[in-house]
Amino acid sequence: MKAFKGGKSGNGKDKNDPNLLRVIKEYEQKGKKVRVNESDKKYSAMLLDLISPYHEAVPDAEELEWLLELAVIAWNIATIKKELGNVGNVMLKETKEELKDDKEAIKLIEKLIKDKTKKFGKEDFLIRDLKLNEDENGVFVIATAMPFSEFLLQDMDEEEANDEDDWDDEMNFLPGYINRNGFSLVPKQPFIEWMQRLEGNSLFPVEITETPVYLLAEKESNEAVEAWLKKNFDTVFRRQLESWHTDEKEWPKNRTYKMFSEWFDVKHHSMVFDLEDFPVDKDIE
């Protein structure tokens, strides 16, 4: 029944693997043949182990697919959380929002994330794709995976080659991923003081409840975004001023990058996701 076929080799077929033996026995009792890909058994064994506490009987193809799909989501979030810190937390929050009507799935994903971290915390590969094909002999599962380190190296190679199409393909395993870098600007005290001078009142309350988010072509690092800002700061500076005060005549003159840095903190967003299933509208100036 169970075969995994991935982009990286595993440890070879281990006939003594307890999780694999259990599944083989259960399916053979039902008259089903069990097929295991020798080179890539590693992925199937770990994913089977991950979902094994959450089904008692032998799952049918539909239940198995549902469990494995949630396991893949949990595995990738746990891996990214380990490697990129808060990015994983953001992904979990967005996933929970997307699945807000399926409380059972959300609860199971949270458990699977903890299980992955506990049982397979050292494993850094990401599951890119998962497919199930059913025939008269059982269910054949095909998965592809990539180590996180290789994923990052490939990212840098593709950035240098400016091969955005291939990069998009590599990110398909993260639903809604957008090939952009984002950043937002948080006003600092000099900006607030400028607003108060315009009002002629040093006690004028400047309430900052939200800040615009700007998207750029994907960059290899936050430093690359900063380099872009040094060259294009005034474009962003003008947009920020316009969002607060529309009279351009009263904007500060002789704006410099130093002034820009003194007026705003830059908050980076290296992974941007669109959770909707319809195109983004964009006004072209």
Coordinates of N, CA and C in Angstrom, one line a residue, residues 44-136:
S44 N 8.2 7.9 3.9 CA 6.9 7.2 4.3 C 6.9 6.7 5.7
A45 N 8.1 6.2 6.2 CA 8.1 5.7 7.6 C 7.9 6.9 8.6
M46 N 8.5 8.0 8.3 CA 8.3 9.1 9.3 C 6.9 9.7 9.2
L47 N 6.3 9.8 8.1 CA 5.0 10.4 8.0 C 4.0 9.4 8.5
L48 N 4.2 8.1 8.3 CA 3.3 7.1 8.9 C 3.4 7.1 10.5
D49 N 4.6 7.3 10.9 CA 4.8 7.4 12.4 C 4.1 8.6 12.9
L50 N 4.1 9.7 12.2 CA 3.5 11.0 12.6 C 2.0 10.8 12.7
I51 N 1.3 10.1 11.8 CA -0.1 10.0 11.8 C -0.6 8.8 12.6
S52 N 0.3 7.9 13.0 CA -0.2 6.6 13.6 C -1.0 6.8 14.8
P53 N -0.7 7.8 15.7 CA -1.5 7.9 16.9 C -3.0 8.4 16.7
Y54 N -3.3 8.8 15.5 CA -4.6 9.5 15.2 C -5.5 8.6 14.4
H55 N -5.3 7.3 14.3 CA -6.2 6.4 13.7 C -6.0 5.0 14.3
E56 N -7.1 4.4 14.7 CA -7.0 3.1 15.3 C -7.1 2.0 14.3
A57 N -8.1 2.0 13.5 CA -8.2 0.9 12.5 C -7.4 1.3 11.2
V58 N -7.4 0.4 10.3 CA -6.7 0.7 9.0 C -7.5 1.8 8.3
P59 N -6.9 2.9 8.0 CA -7.7 4.0 7.4 C -8.0 3.7 5.9
D60 N -9.1 4.1 5.4 CA -9.4 4.0 4.0 C -8.6 5.1 3.3
A61 N -8.7 5.0 1.9 CA -7.8 6.0 1.1 C -8.2 7.4 1.4
E62 N -9.5 7.7 1.6 CA -9.9 9.1 1.9 C -9.4 9.6 3.2
E63 N -9.5 8.7 4.3 CA -9.0 9.2 5.6 C -7.5 9.3 5.6
L64 N -6.8 8.3 4.9 CA -5.4 8.4 4.8 C -4.9 9.6 4.1
E65 N -5.6 10.0 3.0 CA -5.2 11.2 2.3 C -5.4 12.4 3.2
W66 N -6.5 12.5 3.9 CA -6.8 13.6 4.8 C -5.7 13.8 5.9
L67 N -5.4 12.6 6.5 CA -4.3 12.6 7.6 C -3.0 13.1 7.0
L68 N -2.6 12.5 5.9 CA -1.3 12.8 5.3 C -1.2 14.3 4.9
E69 N -2.3 14.8 4.3 CA -2.3 16.2 3.9 C -2.1 17.1 5.1
L70 N -2.7 16.8 6.2 CA -2.5 17.6 7.4 C -1.1 17.4 8.0
A71 N -0.6 16.2 7.9 CA 0.8 15.9 8.3 C 1.8 16.7 7.5
V72 N 1.6 16.8 6.2 CA 2.5 17.6 5.4 C 2.5 19.1 5.8
I73 N 1.3 19.6 6.0 CA 1.2 21.0 6.5 C 1.9 21.2 7.8
A74 N 1.7 20.3 8.7 CA 2.3 20.4 10.0 C 3.8 20.3 9.9
W75 N 4.2 19.3 9.1 CA 5.7 19.1 9.0 C 6.4 20.3 8.5
N76 N 5.8 20.9 7.4 CA 6.5 22.1 6.8 C 6.5 23.3 7.8
I77 N 5.4 23.5 8.5 CA 5.3 24.6 9.4 C 6.3 24.4 10.5
A78 N 6.4 23.2 11.1 CA 7.4 22.9 12.1 C 8.8 23.1 11.7
T79 N 9.1 22.6 10.4 CA 10.5 22.8 9.9 C 10.8 24.3 9.7
I80 N 9.9 25.0 9.1 CA 10.1 26.5 8.9 C 10.2 27.2 10.2
K81 N 9.4 26.8 11.2 CA 9.4 27.5 12.5 C 10.8 27.3 13.1
K82 N 11.4 26.1 13.0 CA 12.7 25.8 13.5 C 13.8 26.6 12.8
E83 N 13.7 26.7 11.5 CA 14.7 27.3 10.7 C 14.6 28.9 10.6
L84 N 13.3 29.3 10.6 CA 13.1 30.8 10.4 C 12.3 31.4 11.5
G85 N 12.2 30.7 12.7 CA 11.6 31.3 13.8 C 10.1 31.8 13.6
N86 N 9.9 33.0 13.7 CA 8.5 33.5 13.8 C 7.8 33.3 12.4
V87 N 8.5 33.1 11.4 CA 7.8 32.8 10.1 C 6.9 31.6 10.2
G88 N 7.4 30.6 10.9 CA 6.5 29.4 11.1 C 5.3 29.8 11.9
N89 N 5.4 30.6 12.9 CA 4.2 31.0 13.7 C 3.2 31.8 12.8
V90 N 3.7 32.6 11.9 CA 2.9 33.4 11.0 C 2.1 32.4 10.1
M91 N 2.9 31.4 9.6 CA 2.3 30.4 8.7 C 1.2 29.6 9.4
L92 N 1.4 29.3 10.7 CA 0.4 28.5 11.5 C -0.8 29.4 11.7
K93 N -0.6 30.7 12.0 CA -1.8 31.6 12.2 C -2.6 31.7 10.9
E94 N -1.9 31.8 9.8 CA -2.6 32.0 8.5 C -3.3 30.7 8.1
T95 N -2.7 29.5 8.4 CA -3.3 28.2 8.2 C -4.6 28.1 9.0
K96 N -4.5 28.5 10.3 CA -5.7 28.4 11.1 C -6.8 29.3 10.7
E97 N -6.4 30.4 10.1 CA -7.5 31.3 9.6 C -8.1 30.7 8.4
E98 N -7.3 30.1 7.5 CA -7.8 29.5 6.3 C -8.7 28.3 6.6
L99 N -8.4 27.6 7.7 CA -9.2 26.4 8.1 C -10.1 26.7 9.3
K100 N -10.5 27.9 9.4 CA -11.2 28.3 10.6 C -12.6 27.6 10.8
D101 N -13.1 27.1 9.7 CA -14.4 26.3 9.8 C -14.2 24.8 10.1
D102 N -12.9 24.4 10.2 CA -12.6 23.0 10.4 C -11.8 22.9 11.7
K103 N -12.5 22.9 12.8 CA -11.8 22.9 14.1 C -11.0 21.6 14.3
E104 N -11.5 20.5 13.8 CA -10.8 19.2 14.0 C -9.5 19.3 13.3
A105 N -9.4 19.8 12.1 CA -8.2 19.9 11.3 C -7.2 20.8 12.0
I106 N -7.6 21.9 12.5 CA -6.7 22.8 13.2 C -6.1 22.2 14.4
K107 N -7.0 21.5 15.2 CA -6.5 20.8 16.4 C -5.5 19.8 16.1
L108 N -5.7 19.0 15.0 CA -4.8 17.9 14.7 C -3.5 18.5 14.1
I109 N -3.5 19.6 13.3 CA -2.3 20.2 12.9 C -1.4 20.6 14.0
E110 N -2.1 21.3 15.0 CA -1.3 21.7 16.2 C -0.6 20.5 16.9
K111 N -1.3 19.4 17.0 CA -0.7 18.2 17.6 C 0.4 17.7 16.8
L112 N 0.2 17.6 15.5 CA 1.2 17.1 14.6 C 2.5 17.9 14.6
I113 N 2.3 19.2 14.7 CA 3.5 20.1 14.8 C 4.3 19.8 16.0
K114 N 3.6 19.6 17.1 CA 4.4 19.2 18.3 C 5.0 17.9 18.2
D115 N 4.3 16.9 17.6 CA 4.9 15.6 17.4 C 6.1 15.6 16.5
K116 N 6.0 16.4 15.4 CA 7.1 16.5 14.5 C 8.3 17.0 15.2
T117 N 8.1 18.1 16.0 CA 9.2 18.7 16.7 C 9.9 17.7 17.7
K118 N 9.0 17.0 18.4 CA 9.5 16.0 19.4 C 10.2 14.8 18.8
K119 N 9.5 14.2 17.8 CA 10.0 13.0 17.2 C 11.1 13.2 16.1
F120 N 10.9 14.2 15.3 CA 11.8 14.4 14.2 C 12.4 15.8 14.1
G121 N 12.7 16.3 15.2 CA 13.2 17.7 15.3 C 14.4 18.0 14.5
K122 N 15.3 16.9 14.3 CA 16.5 17.1 13.5 C 16.3 17.1 12.0
E123 N 15.1 16.6 11.6 CA 14.9 16.5 10.1 C 14.5 17.8 9.6
D124 N 15.3 18.3 8.6 CA 15.1 19.6 8.1 C 14.5 19.7 6.7
F125 N 14.1 18.5 6.1 CA 13.5 18.6 4.8 C 12.1 19.1 4.8
L126 N 11.7 19.6 3.6 CA 10.3 20.1 3.4 C 9.6 19.2 2.4
I127 N 8.3 18.9 2.7 CA 7.5 18.1 1.8 C 7.0 19.0 0.7
R128 N 7.3 18.8 -0.5 CA 6.9 19.7 -1.6 C 5.6 19.2 -2.2
D129 N 5.3 17.9 -2.3 CA 4.1 17.5 -3.0 C 3.7 16.1 -2.5
L130 N 2.4 15.8 -2.5 CA 1.9 14.5 -2.0 C 0.8 14.1 -2.9
K131 N 0.8 12.9 -3.4 CA -0.3 12.4 -4.3 C -0.6 11.0 -3.9
L132 N -1.8 10.6 -3.9 CA -2.3 9.2 -3.7 C -3.0 8.7 -4.9
N133 N -2.5 7.5 -5.3 CA -3.2 6.8 -6.4 C -3.6 5.4 -6.0
E134 N -4.9 5.1 -6.2 CA -5.5 3.9 -5.7 C -5.7 3.0 -6.9
D135 N -5.3 1.7 -6.7 CA -5.6 0.7 -7.7 C -6.2 -0.6 -7.0
E136 N -6.3 -1.7 -7.8 CA -6.9 -2.9 -7.2 C -6.1 -3.5 -6.1

